[in-house]
Short mmCIF file of C-alpha atoms in Angstrom, two decimals:
data_model
loop_
_atom_site.label_atom_id
_atom_site.label_comp_id
_atom_site.label_asym_id
_atom_site.label_seq_id
_atom_site.Cartn_x
_atom_site.Cartn_y
_atom_site.Cartn_z
CA MET A 1 -26.18 -13.19 -3.32
CA ALA A 2 -29.04 -12.92 -0.86
CA GLY A 3 -28.65 -11.34 2.59
CA ARG A 4 -25.81 -9.43 4.18
CA LEU A 5 -22.27 -10.21 3.02
CA ARG A 6 -19.77 -11.48 5.62
CA ALA A 7 -16.00 -10.95 5.59
CA VAL A 8 -12.82 -12.12 7.31
CA VAL A 9 -9.95 -9.61 7.44
CA VAL A 10 -6.45 -11.10 7.60
CA GLY A 11 -4.10 -8.51 9.07
CA ALA A 12 -4.50 -6.36 12.20
CA GLY A 13 -2.42 -3.32 11.36
CA TRP A 14 -3.18 -0.08 9.57
CA ALA A 15 -4.37 -1.75 6.36
CA GLY A 16 -6.46 -4.28 8.28
CA GLU A 17 -8.24 -1.57 10.18
CA GLY A 18 -8.83 0.32 6.91
CA HIS A 19 -10.32 -2.78 5.26
CA THR A 20 -12.56 -3.39 8.29
CA ARG A 21 -13.90 0.16 8.45
CA ALA A 22 -14.50 0.24 4.68
CA LEU A 23 -16.37 -3.04 4.73
CA GLN A 24 -18.48 -1.97 7.69
CA TRP A 25 -19.30 1.33 5.98
CA CYS A 26 -20.58 -0.73 3.02
CA ASP A 27 -22.76 -2.77 5.45
CA VAL A 28 -20.58 -5.87 5.15
CA GLU A 29 -20.43 -7.82 8.41
CA VAL A 30 -16.78 -8.37 9.40
CA VAL A 31 -17.04 -11.62 11.32
CA ALA A 32 -13.34 -11.98 12.21
CA ILE A 33 -10.00 -10.17 12.19
CA CYS A 34 -6.85 -12.33 12.10
CA GLY A 35 -3.36 -11.33 13.28
CA ARG A 36 -0.14 -12.77 14.67
CA GLN A 37 -0.43 -11.65 18.31
CA GLN A 38 -3.56 -12.51 20.27
CA ASP A 39 -3.47 -9.43 22.53
CA VAL A 40 -2.99 -7.10 19.56
CA VAL A 41 -5.67 -8.63 17.36
CA ARG A 42 -8.12 -8.80 20.27
CA ALA A 43 -7.62 -5.09 21.05
CA VAL A 44 -8.12 -4.19 17.38
CA ALA A 45 -11.24 -6.35 17.06
CA ASP A 46 -12.73 -4.87 20.23
CA ARG A 47 -12.05 -1.32 19.02
CA LEU A 48 -13.75 -2.01 15.65
CA GLY A 49 -16.67 -3.99 17.04
CA VAL A 50 -15.68 -7.37 15.59
CA ALA A 51 -16.58 -10.42 17.69
CA ASP A 52 -13.94 -12.89 16.54
CA ALA A 53 -10.20 -12.19 16.96
CA SER A 54 -7.98 -15.03 15.78
CA THR A 55 -4.32 -15.90 15.29
CA ASP A 56 -5.30 -18.79 13.01
CA TRP A 57 -6.56 -17.38 9.75
CA ARG A 58 -6.95 -20.82 8.13
CA THR A 59 -9.31 -22.06 10.85
CA ALA A 60 -11.24 -18.79 10.83
CA ILE A 61 -11.90 -19.03 7.08
CA GLU A 62 -12.85 -22.71 7.21
CA ARG A 63 -15.06 -22.28 10.29
CA LEU A 64 -16.81 -19.03 9.33
CA ARG A 65 -17.03 -19.58 5.52
CA PRO A 66 -17.21 -15.84 4.73
CA ASP A 67 -18.24 -14.37 1.37
CA ILE A 68 -15.12 -12.15 1.30
CA VAL A 69 -11.55 -12.48 2.57
CA THR A 70 -9.34 -9.39 2.55
CA LEU A 71 -5.55 -9.70 2.71
CA ALA A 72 -3.97 -6.87 4.67
CA THR A 73 -0.63 -8.51 5.48
CA PRO A 74 2.84 -7.96 4.05
CA ALA A 75 3.10 -9.45 0.53
CA VAL A 76 5.25 -12.41 1.64
CA LEU A 77 2.37 -13.77 3.72
CA ARG A 78 -0.40 -13.61 1.11
CA ARG A 79 -0.12 -16.45 -1.39
CA GLU A 80 -1.15 -19.24 1.00
CA VAL A 81 -4.07 -17.22 2.39
CA LEU A 82 -5.27 -16.44 -1.13
CA ALA A 83 -5.15 -20.13 -2.09
CA VAL A 84 -7.24 -21.21 0.91
CA ALA A 85 -9.75 -18.37 0.44
CA ALA A 86 -10.21 -19.07 -3.26
CA ALA A 87 -10.60 -22.81 -2.65
CA ALA A 88 -13.33 -22.00 -0.11
CA GLY A 89 -15.15 -19.92 -2.76
CA CYS A 90 -14.43 -16.57 -1.05
CA HIS A 91 -14.09 -13.40 -3.06
CA VAL A 92 -10.73 -11.72 -2.41
CA LEU A 93 -9.51 -8.15 -1.84
CA CYS A 94 -5.70 -7.95 -1.78
CA GLU A 95 -3.56 -5.09 -0.55
CA LYS A 96 -0.65 -3.78 -2.60
CA PRO A 97 1.91 -4.89 -3.52
CA LEU A 98 -0.01 -7.83 -5.01
CA ALA A 99 3.00 -10.14 -4.71
CA LEU A 100 6.79 -10.16 -4.35
CA ASP A 101 7.42 -10.52 -8.06
CA ALA A 102 5.65 -10.72 -11.42
CA ALA A 103 5.62 -14.52 -11.54
CA ASP A 104 3.93 -14.74 -8.12
CA ALA A 105 1.38 -12.07 -9.10
CA GLU A 106 0.53 -13.94 -12.30
CA ALA A 107 0.14 -17.21 -10.37
CA SER A 108 -2.18 -15.52 -7.86
CA TYR A 109 -4.27 -14.06 -10.69
CA GLN A 110 -4.57 -17.42 -12.42
CA LEU A 111 -5.52 -19.07 -9.12
CA VAL A 112 -8.52 -16.78 -8.46
CA GLN A 113 -9.55 -16.89 -12.10
CA ALA A 114 -9.61 -20.70 -12.02
CA ALA A 115 -11.63 -20.62 -8.77
CA GLY A 116 -14.20 -18.33 -10.39
CA VAL A 117 -14.21 -15.85 -7.50
CA LYS A 118 -14.27 -12.08 -7.77
CA HIS A 119 -11.00 -10.35 -6.94
CA ALA A 120 -9.81 -6.80 -6.41
CA TYR A 121 -6.52 -5.02 -5.80
CA ALA A 122 -6.33 -2.14 -3.30
CA ALA A 123 -4.42 0.62 -5.02
CA SER A 124 -7.12 2.83 -3.53
CA GLN A 125 -5.70 6.36 -3.78
CA CYS A 126 -6.84 6.62 -7.41
CA TYR A 127 -10.45 6.72 -6.17
CA GLY A 128 -9.91 9.87 -4.08
CA PRO A 129 -11.99 12.92 -4.93
CA GLU A 130 -8.93 15.00 -5.80
CA VAL A 131 -7.77 12.40 -8.35
CA ALA A 132 -11.28 12.09 -9.82
CA TRP A 133 -11.40 15.87 -10.20
CA LEU A 134 -8.03 16.01 -11.95
CA ALA A 135 -9.17 13.23 -14.29
CA GLU A 136 -12.34 15.16 -15.05
CA LEU A 137 -10.40 18.38 -15.79
CA VAL A 138 -8.04 16.50 -18.11
CA ARG A 139 -10.89 14.67 -19.84
CA ASP A 140 -12.80 17.94 -20.33
CA ARG A 141 -9.63 19.70 -21.59
CA ALA A 142 -10.03 22.45 -18.99
CA VAL A 143 -6.44 23.59 -19.72
CA GLY A 144 -6.13 22.11 -23.20
CA ARG A 145 -4.41 18.98 -24.35
CA LEU A 146 -2.31 17.24 -21.69
CA ARG A 147 1.40 17.30 -22.59
CA ALA A 148 3.37 16.02 -19.55
CA LEU A 149 3.26 15.26 -15.83
CA VAL A 150 5.87 15.75 -13.16
CA GLY A 151 5.65 14.32 -9.65
CA THR A 152 7.89 15.04 -6.65
CA PHE A 153 7.39 13.39 -3.25
CA HIS A 154 9.70 13.77 -0.26
CA GLY A 155 9.39 13.00 3.43
CA GLY A 156 10.03 10.29 5.94
CA ARG A 157 12.89 11.98 7.82
CA PRO A 158 14.62 9.87 10.47
CA GLY A 159 14.21 10.39 14.19
CA GLN A 160 16.59 12.11 16.62
CA GLY A 161 20.22 11.74 15.63
CA GLY A 162 19.25 9.75 12.53
CA LEU A 163 17.67 6.98 14.62
CA SER A 164 14.62 5.23 13.13
CA PRO A 165 12.64 2.07 13.96
CA TRP A 166 12.80 -1.06 11.84
CA SER A 167 9.66 -2.62 10.32
CA TRP A 168 8.86 -5.03 7.49
CA MET A 169 8.73 -1.97 5.23
CA ALA A 170 12.53 -1.93 5.41
CA ASP A 171 12.77 -5.47 4.04
CA TRP A 172 12.21 -6.08 0.30
CA ARG A 173 11.83 -9.80 0.99
CA SER A 174 8.60 -9.02 2.83
CA GLY A 175 7.33 -6.62 0.18
CA GLY A 176 8.77 -3.45 1.67
CA GLY A 177 10.29 -0.47 -0.13
CA ARG A 178 9.04 2.54 -2.07
CA LEU A 179 8.46 0.66 -5.34
CA ASN A 180 6.28 -1.97 -3.67
CA ASN A 181 4.20 0.39 -1.56
CA GLY A 182 4.07 3.90 -3.06
CA PHE A 183 4.60 3.19 -6.72
CA PRO A 184 1.42 1.08 -7.20
CA HIS A 185 -0.58 4.11 -6.05
CA ASP A 186 1.39 6.35 -8.43
CA LEU A 187 0.68 4.08 -11.39
CA ALA A 188 -3.03 3.84 -10.59
CA ILE A 189 -3.33 7.62 -10.15
CA LEU A 190 -1.49 8.27 -13.42
CA SER A 191 -3.67 5.80 -15.33
CA THR A 192 -6.81 7.39 -13.90
CA VAL A 193 -5.78 10.98 -14.61
CA ILE A 194 -4.25 10.41 -18.07
CA GLY A 195 -6.92 7.93 -19.12
CA GLY A 196 -4.52 5.27 -20.40
CA THR A 197 -2.11 2.53 -19.41
CA PRO A 198 1.68 2.64 -19.02
CA LEU A 199 3.67 1.91 -22.16
CA ARG A 200 7.25 1.90 -20.87
CA ALA A 201 9.32 2.87 -17.84
CA MET A 202 12.88 3.24 -16.68
CA GLY A 203 14.46 4.53 -13.50
CA ARG A 204 16.67 3.97 -10.50
CA VAL A 205 16.28 3.39 -6.77
CA GLU A 206 18.02 4.83 -3.72
CA THR A 207 19.09 2.37 -0.98
CA SER A 208 21.11 3.58 1.98
CA ARG A 209 21.24 0.18 3.76
CA ARG A 210 21.61 1.83 7.14
CA ASP A 211 20.83 -0.02 10.35
CA LEU A 212 17.45 0.55 12.03
CA LEU A 213 16.36 -0.21 15.57
CA VAL A 214 14.02 -3.08 16.50
CA VAL A 215 11.52 -1.54 18.94
CA PRO A 216 9.47 -4.07 20.96
CA GLY A 217 5.69 -3.76 20.58
CA LEU A 218 5.77 -1.91 17.25
CA HIS A 219 3.19 -3.55 14.99
CA ASP A 220 1.37 -0.72 13.19
CA ILE A 221 2.99 1.54 10.61
CA ARG A 222 1.14 4.54 12.07
CA GLN A 223 3.29 4.21 15.21
CA MET A 224 6.52 4.77 13.30
CA ARG A 225 6.78 8.55 13.57
CA THR A 226 5.78 8.65 17.21
CA VAL A 227 8.30 5.93 18.08
CA ALA A 228 11.03 7.67 16.04
CA ARG A 229 10.65 10.81 18.17
CA THR A 230 11.28 8.79 21.34
CA LEU A 231 14.50 7.14 20.19
CA THR A 232 17.71 8.44 21.77
CA PRO A 233 21.33 7.31 21.52
CA GLU A 234 21.08 6.00 25.13
CA LEU A 235 18.01 3.90 24.33
CA ALA A 236 19.54 2.69 21.07
CA GLN A 237 22.37 1.04 22.99
CA HIS A 238 19.91 -1.54 24.36
CA LEU A 239 18.04 -2.30 21.12
CA GLU A 240 18.77 -4.80 18.36
CA ARG A 241 19.77 -3.35 14.99
CA ARG A 242 18.69 -4.70 11.60
CA PRO A 243 19.73 -3.45 8.15
CA ALA A 244 17.27 -1.54 5.98
CA GLU A 245 17.64 -3.40 2.67
CA ALA A 246 14.61 -2.07 0.79
CA GLU A 247 14.91 1.09 -1.29
CA GLN A 248 13.92 4.37 0.36
CA GLY A 249 13.68 6.47 -2.79
CA MET A 250 13.30 6.25 -6.54
CA ALA A 251 13.28 8.25 -9.74
CA ALA A 252 11.50 7.26 -12.93
CA LEU A 253 10.76 8.25 -16.49
CA LEU A 254 7.51 6.81 -17.80
CA GLU A 255 5.29 7.02 -20.86
CA PHE A 256 1.56 6.47 -20.73
CA ALA A 257 -0.92 5.96 -23.53
CA GLY A 258 -3.26 8.94 -23.62
CA PRO A 259 -6.35 9.76 -25.75
CA ASP A 260 -4.22 12.10 -27.92
CA GLY A 261 -1.00 10.05 -27.95
CA PRO A 262 1.78 9.18 -25.52
CA VAL A 263 2.16 11.34 -22.37
CA PRO A 264 5.62 11.53 -20.71
CA VAL A 265 5.87 11.42 -16.91
CA THR A 266 8.85 12.32 -14.72
CA MET A 267 8.78 11.55 -11.00
CA SER A 268 11.01 11.26 -7.97
CA ALA A 269 10.31 10.18 -4.40
CA GLY A 270 12.34 9.67 -1.26
CA SER A 271 13.40 11.05 2.09
CA GLY A 272 14.94 14.45 2.54
CA LEU A 273 14.15 17.96 1.42
CA PRO A 274 12.78 18.82 -2.03
CA ILE A 275 14.76 20.95 -4.45
CA PRO A 276 14.43 24.65 -3.49
CA GLY A 277 11.44 26.12 -5.28
CA ASP A 278 10.02 22.69 -6.10
CA ILE A 279 6.54 21.56 -5.04
CA ASP A 280 5.65 18.20 -3.51
CA GLY A 281 2.85 16.60 -5.53
CA TRP A 282 1.74 16.21 -9.14
CA ARG A 283 2.02 18.96 -11.74
CA LEU A 284 0.12 18.58 -15.00
CA TYR A 285 1.31 20.61 -17.97
CA ALA A 286 -1.13 21.25 -20.84
CA ASP A 287 -1.40 23.53 -23.86
CA ASP A 288 -3.34 26.25 -22.06
CA GLY A 289 -2.17 26.00 -18.46
CA THR A 290 -0.84 23.99 -15.56
CA LEU A 291 -2.72 22.00 -12.90
CA LEU A 292 -1.09 21.63 -9.45
#
């Protein structure tokens, strides 16, 4: 390709802003950001220096004919955008989860393959410097042969009196839940550090199905904690309630192919406090030491 690449970002929340800033850092011209609410997407576009703010992603893609389309929406909204982008010859970057189920993910993959466009999947945490360093230490056998990994991740406590705001993350039908949003990062990190692919997995999920509060104006996941601190029983009386049907926690036993044979992995994640004496994060156990 000759000249500067141009991109349209579909999604005006946290992920959309991240895509925009990353593209701009790589000297890609973001020519439009698309979102559901005109006032919101206009404010985001102005803040990020993007000229075009649209609530019609289809028209934006057809009118601007970008080189790249990035999908930063909940998973339930992606398949149609992906089809239009691929048909227009646009290369595609898709947020995780890639789709709502395996069949939809496979169909999306076949669609971009048939269109002959480049495509990427944004399980981006595996590219962090701390993960790259762990992978280097394992590869160089700094503490001997890798024998096992254990991961523990807790957090996401509710607001005052157990009150929390509702978002699409609480709805598995939209691609919410810990398996859809945190677990893809876990798998990518583990593959990078161990140097192999997953062989098998089993586990369980934790779903409390409690009601959450629909707070007007909440559109960005980064607002969740701030909003949670403002919720009171008095305010809750005037807000709609919706059930949280996506899982909040999970536990898994996995096995990854490693350079010296299978490597077992044990992990748990969810809200609440960790086991006394436990450490949040990854622990890598090897013949000659432990990496934390």
